[in-house]
C-alpha cells in the first residue's frame, strides 16, 4: 500500500513532527485527523526545501483526503 510505504519513511525520518504520528498510525494508535495535521505542518515547514520528502508530504495528504 502506497500510504503505508510513505508513512514507514516518515516514521524512520527521525523528525519528531512526522515520525511519531506516522509510527502511531502504523501501530493503529493515531487518528486520520491528527496524522493529516502533522503531515500538513511538515509540508508547510519543509515542503519546498528540495529534499526527498517534499513530494511525499503532498502525496500522503492526497491519499488521506
mmCIF file of C-alpha atoms in Angstrom:
data_model
loop_
_atom_site.group_PDB
_atom_site.id
_atom_site.type_symbol
_atom_site.label_atom_id
_atom_site.label_comp_id
_atom_site.label_asym_id
_atom_site.label_seq_id
_atom_site.Cartn_x
_atom_site.Cartn_y
_atom_site.Cartn_z
ATOM 1 C CA UNK A 1 0.000 0.000 0.000
ATOM 2 C CA UNK A 2 1.412 3.345 -1.042
ATOM 3 C CA UNK A 3 0.356 5.238 2.074
ATOM 4 C CA UNK A 4 1.936 2.629 4.343
ATOM 5 C CA UNK A 5 5.246 2.878 2.458
ATOM 6 C CA UNK A 6 5.253 6.660 2.765
ATOM 7 C CA UNK A 7 4.407 6.509 6.470
ATOM 8 C CA UNK A 8 7.194 3.996 7.050
ATOM 9 C CA UNK A 9 9.623 6.530 5.532
ATOM 10 C CA UNK A 10 8.205 9.274 7.746
ATOM 11 C CA UNK A 11 8.465 7.035 10.823
ATOM 12 C CA UNK A 12 12.128 6.343 10.042
ATOM 13 C CA UNK A 13 12.928 10.008 9.361
ATOM 14 C CA UNK A 14 13.920 10.924 12.910
ATOM 15 C CA UNK A 15 11.907 14.159 12.694
ATOM 16 C CA UNK A 16 9.517 14.001 15.647
ATOM 17 C CA UNK A 17 6.920 16.139 13.895
ATOM 18 C CA UNK A 18 6.164 13.368 11.412
ATOM 19 C CA UNK A 19 7.958 10.303 12.750
ATOM 20 C CA UNK A 20 5.887 9.970 15.924
ATOM 21 C CA UNK A 21 2.424 10.362 14.347
ATOM 22 C CA UNK A 22 3.404 8.152 11.413
ATOM 23 C CA UNK A 23 4.565 5.395 13.752
ATOM 24 C CA UNK A 24 1.413 5.725 15.859
ATOM 25 C CA UNK A 25 -0.687 5.408 12.676
ATOM 26 C CA UNK A 26 1.245 2.307 11.633
ATOM 27 C CA UNK A 27 0.642 0.906 15.128
ATOM 28 C CA UNK A 28 -3.080 1.676 14.861
ATOM 29 C CA UNK A 29 -2.942 4.349 17.561
ATOM 30 C CA UNK A 30 -3.342 7.627 15.634
ATOM 31 C CA UNK A 31 -6.456 9.009 14.024
ATOM 32 C CA UNK A 32 -6.597 10.352 10.494
ATOM 33 C CA UNK A 33 -7.116 13.975 11.590
ATOM 34 C CA UNK A 34 -4.017 14.000 13.822
ATOM 35 C CA UNK A 35 -1.877 12.366 11.152
ATOM 36 C CA UNK A 36 -3.147 14.734 8.467
ATOM 37 C CA UNK A 37 -2.451 17.757 10.685
ATOM 38 C CA UNK A 38 1.117 16.601 11.372
ATOM 39 C CA UNK A 39 1.852 15.981 7.703
ATOM 40 C CA UNK A 40 0.307 19.317 6.690
ATOM 41 C CA UNK A 41 2.501 21.088 9.247
ATOM 42 C CA UNK A 42 5.590 19.260 7.985
ATOM 43 C CA UNK A 43 4.673 20.244 4.428
ATOM 44 C CA UNK A 44 4.248 23.885 5.480
ATOM 45 C CA UNK A 45 7.581 23.931 7.328
ATOM 46 C CA UNK A 46 9.690 21.884 4.948
ATOM 47 C CA UNK A 47 7.627 21.039 1.876
ATOM 48 C CA UNK A 48 9.706 23.041 -0.562
ATOM 49 C CA UNK A 49 13.251 22.563 0.705
ATOM 50 C CA UNK A 50 14.153 20.186 -2.108
ATOM 51 C CA UNK A 51 14.531 17.024 -0.032
ATOM 52 C CA UNK A 52 13.102 13.627 -0.966
ATOM 53 C CA UNK A 53 10.229 14.093 1.475
ATOM 54 C CA UNK A 54 8.728 17.159 -0.271
ATOM 55 C CA UNK A 55 6.582 15.215 -2.765
ATOM 56 C CA UNK A 56 5.776 12.572 -0.142
ATOM 57 C CA UNK A 57 4.028 15.105 2.117
ATOM 58 C CA UNK A 58 1.755 16.134 -0.711
ATOM 59 C CA UNK A 59 1.065 12.565 -1.830
ATOM 60 C CA UNK A 60 0.311 11.398 1.702
ATOM 61 C CA UNK A 61 -2.155 14.256 2.117
ATOM 62 C CA UNK A 62 -3.844 13.273 -1.158
ATOM 63 C CA UNK A 63 -4.126 9.657 -0.031
ATOM 64 C CA UNK A 64 -5.530 10.640 3.349
ATOM 65 C CA UNK A 65 -8.131 13.021 1.853
#
